[in-house]
Coordinates of C-alpha atoms in Angstrom, one line a residue:
M1 CA -13.5 18.8 -13.1
S2 CA -10.4 20.0 -14.8
T3 CA -9.6 19.4 -18.5
S4 CA -6.2 21.2 -18.6
P5 CA -2.9 19.9 -17.2
V6 CA -3.4 19.5 -13.5
S7 CA -0.7 19.2 -10.8
L8 CA -0.5 15.8 -9.1
L9 CA 1.3 17.2 -6.1
P10 CA -1.8 16.8 -3.9
F11 CA -2.3 13.2 -5.2
N12 CA 1.1 11.6 -4.5
T13 CA 2.6 11.4 -1.1
F14 CA 6.1 11.4 -2.5
G15 CA 5.5 15.1 -3.1
L16 CA 6.7 15.0 -6.8
A17 CA 5.7 17.9 -9.1
Q18 CA 4.1 15.8 -11.8
H19 CA 1.0 16.6 -13.9
A20 CA -1.9 14.8 -15.5
R21 CA -3.6 15.8 -18.7
T22 CA -7.0 15.6 -17.0
L23 CA -8.2 15.1 -13.5
L24 CA -11.8 14.2 -12.4
V25 CA -13.2 13.6 -8.9
L26 CA -15.8 11.0 -8.2
E27 CA -18.0 12.1 -5.2
R28 CA -21.3 10.3 -6.0
R29 CA -22.1 6.9 -7.6
S30 CA -24.6 8.7 -9.8
Q31 CA -21.6 10.2 -11.7
L32 CA -20.4 6.7 -12.8
P33 CA -22.6 6.2 -15.9
E34 CA -21.6 9.5 -17.5
L35 CA -18.0 9.2 -16.5
W36 CA -17.9 5.7 -18.0
R37 CA -19.5 6.8 -21.3
S38 CA -17.1 9.7 -21.7
L39 CA -14.0 7.8 -20.6
R40 CA -14.9 4.2 -21.8
E41 CA -11.9 4.0 -24.1
A42 CA -9.6 6.2 -22.0
L43 CA -9.0 3.8 -19.1
P44 CA -8.5 6.4 -16.3
L45 CA -6.0 5.9 -13.5
F46 CA -7.9 5.4 -10.2
V47 CA -6.3 7.3 -7.3
G48 CA -7.2 7.7 -3.6
E49 CA -4.5 9.5 -1.7
G50 CA -1.7 8.5 -4.0
S51 CA 0.2 7.0 -1.0
N52 CA 1.5 4.0 -3.0
L53 CA 2.3 5.7 -6.3
L54 CA 5.5 6.9 -7.9
F55 CA 4.7 9.1 -10.9
T56 CA 7.9 8.9 -13.0
A57 CA 6.6 11.2 -15.8
P58 CA 3.7 13.5 -16.6
F59 CA 0.6 11.3 -16.9
E60 CA -0.8 11.6 -20.4
G61 CA -4.2 10.2 -19.5
T62 CA -7.1 11.0 -17.1
V63 CA -6.7 10.6 -13.3
L64 CA -10.0 9.8 -11.5
V65 CA -9.9 10.5 -7.8
N66 CA -12.2 8.4 -5.6
R67 CA -13.9 10.5 -3.0
L68 CA -16.9 8.2 -2.3
R69 CA -17.7 8.4 1.4
G70 CA -19.8 6.5 3.9
I71 CA -19.5 3.7 6.6
T72 CA -22.4 1.4 7.6
V73 CA -22.4 -1.4 10.2
T74 CA -24.6 -4.5 10.4
D75 CA -24.8 -6.9 13.3
A76 CA -24.3 -10.4 11.9
G77 CA -24.6 -12.2 15.2
D78 CA -21.1 -13.5 15.8
A79 CA -19.5 -10.6 13.9
W80 CA -19.9 -7.0 12.8
L81 CA -20.1 -6.4 9.1
V82 CA -18.6 -3.0 8.3
R83 CA -19.1 -1.6 4.8
A84 CA -16.9 1.4 3.9
E85 CA -16.9 3.4 0.7
G86 CA -13.7 3.4 -1.3
G87 CA -12.9 7.1 -0.7
E88 CA -12.8 6.8 3.1
S89 CA -9.5 7.1 4.9
W90 CA -8.3 3.7 5.9
H91 CA -6.9 4.9 9.2
G92 CA -10.1 6.8 9.8
L93 CA -12.0 3.5 9.4
V94 CA -9.7 1.8 11.9
C95 CA -10.4 4.6 14.4
Q96 CA -14.1 4.5 13.9
T97 CA -14.4 0.7 14.4
L98 CA -12.4 0.9 17.7
E99 CA -14.4 3.8 18.9
R100 CA -17.6 1.8 18.3
D101 CA -16.1 -1.2 20.2
M102 CA -15.5 -3.3 17.1
P103 CA -11.9 -4.4 17.4
G104 CA -9.8 -6.4 14.9
L105 CA -8.1 -3.8 12.7
E106 CA -5.9 -2.3 15.4
N107 CA -2.7 -3.8 13.9
L108 CA -3.5 -2.0 10.7
A109 CA -3.6 1.4 12.2
L110 CA -1.8 4.4 10.5
I111 CA -1.4 2.6 7.2
P112 CA -1.8 5.5 4.7
G113 CA -4.3 5.5 1.9
T114 CA -7.9 5.0 1.3
V115 CA -10.3 2.0 1.8
G116 CA -10.3 1.6 -2.0
A117 CA -6.6 1.0 -2.1
A118 CA -6.6 -1.6 0.7
P119 CA -7.8 -4.7 -1.2
I120 CA -5.7 -3.9 -4.2
Q121 CA -2.5 -4.3 -2.2
N122 CA -4.0 -6.6 0.5
I123 CA -2.5 -4.2 3.0
G124 CA -0.9 -5.7 6.1
A125 CA 1.2 -5.0 9.1
Y126 CA 2.3 -6.6 12.4
G127 CA 1.0 -10.1 11.5
V128 CA -2.4 -9.0 10.2
E129 CA -3.6 -8.7 6.6
L130 CA -6.8 -7.2 5.2
A131 CA -7.6 -10.6 3.7
Q132 CA -8.2 -12.0 7.2
F133 CA -11.2 -9.7 7.6
C134 CA -12.5 -9.1 4.0
E135 CA -16.0 -10.3 3.5
S136 CA -16.4 -8.8 0.0
V137 CA -15.4 -6.1 -2.4
E138 CA -17.6 -4.1 -4.7
S139 CA -16.0 -2.7 -7.9
F140 CA -17.0 -0.8 -11.0
D141 CA -15.8 -2.8 -14.0
W142 CA -14.5 -0.3 -16.6
D143 CA -14.6 -2.9 -19.3
S144 CA -18.3 -3.6 -19.0
G145 CA -19.6 -0.5 -17.2
E146 CA -21.2 -2.8 -14.5
I147 CA -20.9 -3.0 -10.8
R148 CA -19.4 -6.3 -9.7
H149 CA -19.5 -8.0 -6.3
W150 CA -16.5 -10.1 -5.2
P151 CA -16.7 -12.5 -2.3
A152 CA -13.3 -12.6 -0.6
A153 CA -12.6 -16.1 -2.0
D154 CA -12.7 -14.6 -5.5
C155 CA -10.2 -11.8 -4.7
A156 CA -7.1 -14.0 -5.0
F157 CA -5.4 -12.3 -2.0
G158 CA -1.7 -12.9 -1.6
Y159 CA 1.2 -11.1 0.0
R160 CA 0.6 -7.5 -1.1
D161 CA -1.4 -8.9 -4.0
S162 CA -4.9 -9.5 -5.3
V163 CA -6.9 -10.0 -8.5
F164 CA -7.4 -6.2 -8.5
K165 CA -3.7 -5.4 -8.5
H166 CA -3.3 -7.2 -11.9
A167 CA -6.1 -5.2 -13.4
A168 CA -5.8 -1.9 -11.5
R169 CA -6.9 0.2 -14.5
R170 CA -10.1 -2.0 -14.9
H171 CA -11.5 -2.1 -11.4
L172 CA -12.5 1.0 -9.5
I173 CA -13.1 -0.1 -5.9
L174 CA -16.4 1.3 -4.8
S175 CA -16.7 -0.3 -1.4
L176 CA -15.2 -2.9 1.0
T177 CA -17.1 -5.0 3.5
L178 CA -15.2 -6.4 6.5
R179 CA -16.2 -9.1 8.9
L180 CA -15.0 -8.3 12.4
P181 CA -15.6 -11.3 14.8
K182 CA -17.0 -10.4 18.2
D183 CA -14.8 -13.1 19.6
W184 CA -11.7 -10.8 19.4
R185 CA -8.2 -12.2 19.9
P186 CA -5.0 -10.1 20.0
V187 CA -2.3 -10.7 17.4
L188 CA 1.0 -10.0 19.2
G189 CA 3.6 -11.9 17.3
Y190 CA 5.5 -9.0 15.7
G191 CA 8.0 -6.7 17.2
P192 CA 7.1 -4.5 20.2
L193 CA 3.6 -5.9 20.3
A194 CA 4.9 -9.1 21.9
A195 CA 5.9 -7.2 25.0
L196 CA 2.3 -6.2 25.6
G197 CA 1.2 -9.7 26.7
E198 CA -2.0 -11.6 26.1
A199 CA -4.0 -9.3 28.4
A200 CA -3.5 -6.3 26.0
S201 CA -6.6 -4.5 25.0
P202 CA -7.4 -3.4 21.4
A203 CA -6.7 0.2 22.5
Q204 CA -3.3 -0.7 23.9
I205 CA -2.4 -2.5 20.7
F206 CA -3.6 0.4 18.6
E207 CA -1.5 2.9 20.6
Q208 CA 1.6 0.7 20.4
V209 CA 1.2 0.3 16.6
C210 CA 0.8 4.0 16.2
A211 CA 3.7 4.8 18.4
T212 CA 5.9 2.3 16.6
R213 CA 5.0 3.5 13.1
R214 CA 5.5 7.2 14.1
S215 CA 8.9 6.4 15.5
K216 CA 10.1 4.6 12.4
L217 CA 8.1 6.0 9.5
P218 CA 8.3 9.6 8.4
D219 CA 5.2 11.7 8.0
P220 CA 4.6 12.2 4.3
A221 CA 3.3 15.8 5.1
L222 CA 6.8 16.6 6.4
L223 CA 9.0 14.3 4.3
G224 CA 7.6 12.9 1.0
N225 CA 7.4 9.1 0.9
A226 CA 5.2 6.3 -0.1
G227 CA 5.8 4.1 2.9
S228 CA 7.6 0.8 2.4
F229 CA 9.1 1.1 -1.1
F230 CA 10.0 -2.6 -1.4
K231 CA 8.2 -5.8 -0.4
N232 CA 9.7 -8.2 2.1
P233 CA 11.2 -10.9 -0.2
K234 CA 10.3 -14.5 0.1
V235 CA 12.9 -17.2 -0.5
G236 CA 13.1 -21.0 -0.3
E237 CA 13.9 -22.7 3.0
A238 CA 17.4 -23.8 1.8
Q239 CA 18.3 -20.2 0.8
A240 CA 16.9 -18.8 4.0
E241 CA 19.0 -21.3 6.1
A242 CA 22.1 -20.4 4.2
L243 CA 21.5 -16.7 4.7
K244 CA 20.7 -17.2 8.4
L245 CA 24.0 -19.1 8.8
A246 CA 25.9 -16.3 7.2
W247 CA 23.9 -13.5 9.0
P248 CA 22.4 -14.9 12.2
A249 CA 20.7 -11.6 13.1
L250 CA 18.6 -11.7 9.9
P251 CA 14.9 -11.5 10.8
V252 CA 12.9 -14.2 9.1
Y253 CA 9.2 -15.1 9.2
P254 CA 7.3 -18.1 8.0
A255 CA 5.4 -17.6 4.8
E256 CA 3.4 -20.1 2.7
P257 CA 4.7 -23.7 2.7
G258 CA 8.3 -24.0 1.6
L259 CA 8.9 -20.2 1.7
I260 CA 10.4 -17.9 4.2
K261 CA 9.9 -14.1 4.4
L262 CA 13.0 -11.9 4.9
A263 CA 13.0 -8.4 6.4
A264 CA 13.8 -6.1 3.4
G265 CA 14.6 -3.2 5.7
W266 CA 17.3 -5.2 7.5
L267 CA 18.9 -6.3 4.2
I268 CA 19.0 -2.7 3.0
D269 CA 20.5 -1.5 6.3
Q270 CA 23.1 -4.3 6.3
A271 CA 24.1 -3.3 2.7
G272 CA 25.2 0.0 4.2
L273 CA 22.4 2.0 2.5
K274 CA 20.6 3.6 5.5
G275 CA 20.9 7.3 5.1
C276 CA 22.2 7.0 1.5
R277 CA 21.4 10.0 -0.7
L278 CA 21.1 10.4 -4.5
G279 CA 20.1 13.9 -5.7
G280 CA 17.1 14.9 -3.6
A281 CA 16.2 11.4 -2.7
G282 CA 17.4 9.3 0.2
V283 CA 17.0 6.1 2.2
H284 CA 15.4 7.1 5.5
E285 CA 17.8 7.2 8.3
H286 CA 15.5 5.3 10.8
Q287 CA 13.7 2.9 8.4
A288 CA 15.8 1.7 5.5
L289 CA 12.7 0.3 3.7
V290 CA 11.4 3.8 3.1
L291 CA 12.7 6.0 0.3
V292 CA 12.1 9.7 0.9
N293 CA 12.0 13.0 -0.9
L294 CA 14.5 15.1 1.1
G295 CA 13.4 18.2 -0.8
G296 CA 13.3 18.9 -4.5
A297 CA 13.7 15.3 -5.5
T298 CA 12.8 14.3 -9.0
A299 CA 11.3 11.0 -10.1
E300 CA 14.6 10.2 -11.7
D301 CA 16.3 10.6 -8.3
I302 CA 14.0 8.2 -6.6
V303 CA 14.1 5.6 -9.5
R304 CA 17.9 5.6 -9.6
L305 CA 18.1 5.3 -5.8
A306 CA 15.7 2.4 -5.8
A307 CA 17.7 0.7 -8.6
L308 CA 20.9 1.2 -6.5
V309 CA 19.3 -0.3 -3.4
R310 CA 18.0 -3.3 -5.4
E311 CA 21.5 -3.8 -7.0
R312 CA 23.4 -3.6 -3.7
V313 CA 21.1 -6.0 -1.9
E314 CA 21.2 -8.5 -4.7
Q315 CA 25.0 -8.3 -4.8
Q316 CA 25.4 -8.9 -1.1
F317 CA 22.6 -11.4 -0.3
G318 CA 21.6 -12.8 -3.7
V319 CA 18.0 -11.6 -3.1
R320 CA 16.2 -9.4 -5.6
L321 CA 13.9 -6.9 -4.1
E322 CA 10.5 -6.1 -5.7
P323 CA 8.9 -2.7 -5.3
E324 CA 5.7 -2.5 -3.3
V325 CA 5.1 1.0 -4.7
R326 CA 3.3 1.1 -8.0
V327 CA 5.6 2.7 -10.6
M328 CA 3.6 4.8 -13.1
G329 CA 4.8 5.8 -16.6
P330 CA 3.3 8.4 -18.9
R331 CA 0.5 6.1 -20.0
G332 CA 0.0 3.7 -17.1
E333 CA 1.7 1.1 -15.0
S334 CA 5.4 0.5 -15.6
N335 CA 8.3 -0.9 -13.6
L336 CA 11.8 0.1 -12.5
D337 CA 13.5 -1.6 -15.4
E338 CA 11.3 0.1 -18.1
V339 CA 11.8 3.5 -16.5
L340 CA 15.6 3.0 -16.1
A341 CA 15.8 2.0 -19.8
C342 CA 14.2 5.3 -20.8
L343 CA 16.5 7.3 -18.5
N344 CA 19.8 5.7 -19.7

């Protein structure tokens, strides 16, 4: 435990030199009652690996790092029930399930972050989302001091969304239980996976996903980033048709009824922003959806670059991008507009 200003450099993959007033580490569930009593009014910020956070200022509160560990498996007849503690590595969980011949998560390989972060964002990639496998979520409710159990139906999962995302300072994710059907079927509808064919094995899909992600996405250990900075926007069918008429190469994907999902990276690239630099921040030269710390970037550099990207895309396509990354202010969750107002 540290009660003096602590560097957040190890806890944000953007590699920004921000600090928190206090930092605590949760390693055992037995710590929860005392932590809750001492921080009941403080509403700590729950952090795993910090792979989806942009700290725009020194954090004036307490950061609580989830390091709960453990994975258990139950045979449920037609499926495997895999329960993982919130501090486990998500990619590590994917690897363990495949090693134990329990496929299903291979499309979600190499997504950075912890198990505890996965349901908050309803992580997804290559045609698969966490919600498809979620059986239940266990959280510690900071309002009541009680452990709550959430069946998947109560989690309000949506595109990069959940009930937890809208109360991220209230719910500390303790564990996640996944249902992996034994009747496994490959999901090959996205990008290079389609070329594998229906006979592809889980291991082949895993390797292709990893190879594709490594070729497109920079390693945060080498080039600070938080993965996809923006969500893929969803627009109405009429707007999608008009955009497709003007830009036939625009990648589009069906979303919920009446909506079409657009490829945000393509929009940013076509706006001429791939490789764009502002201070120490840049748009990645191979994947325009990723903003990177090129070395010595400040939070202001990244915020202003994100605002520039959003403005250019909206000017050219009439589509407003929404950050997927959580933007943190000095006292909690913020947004690009609030931070920009403070900078200007």
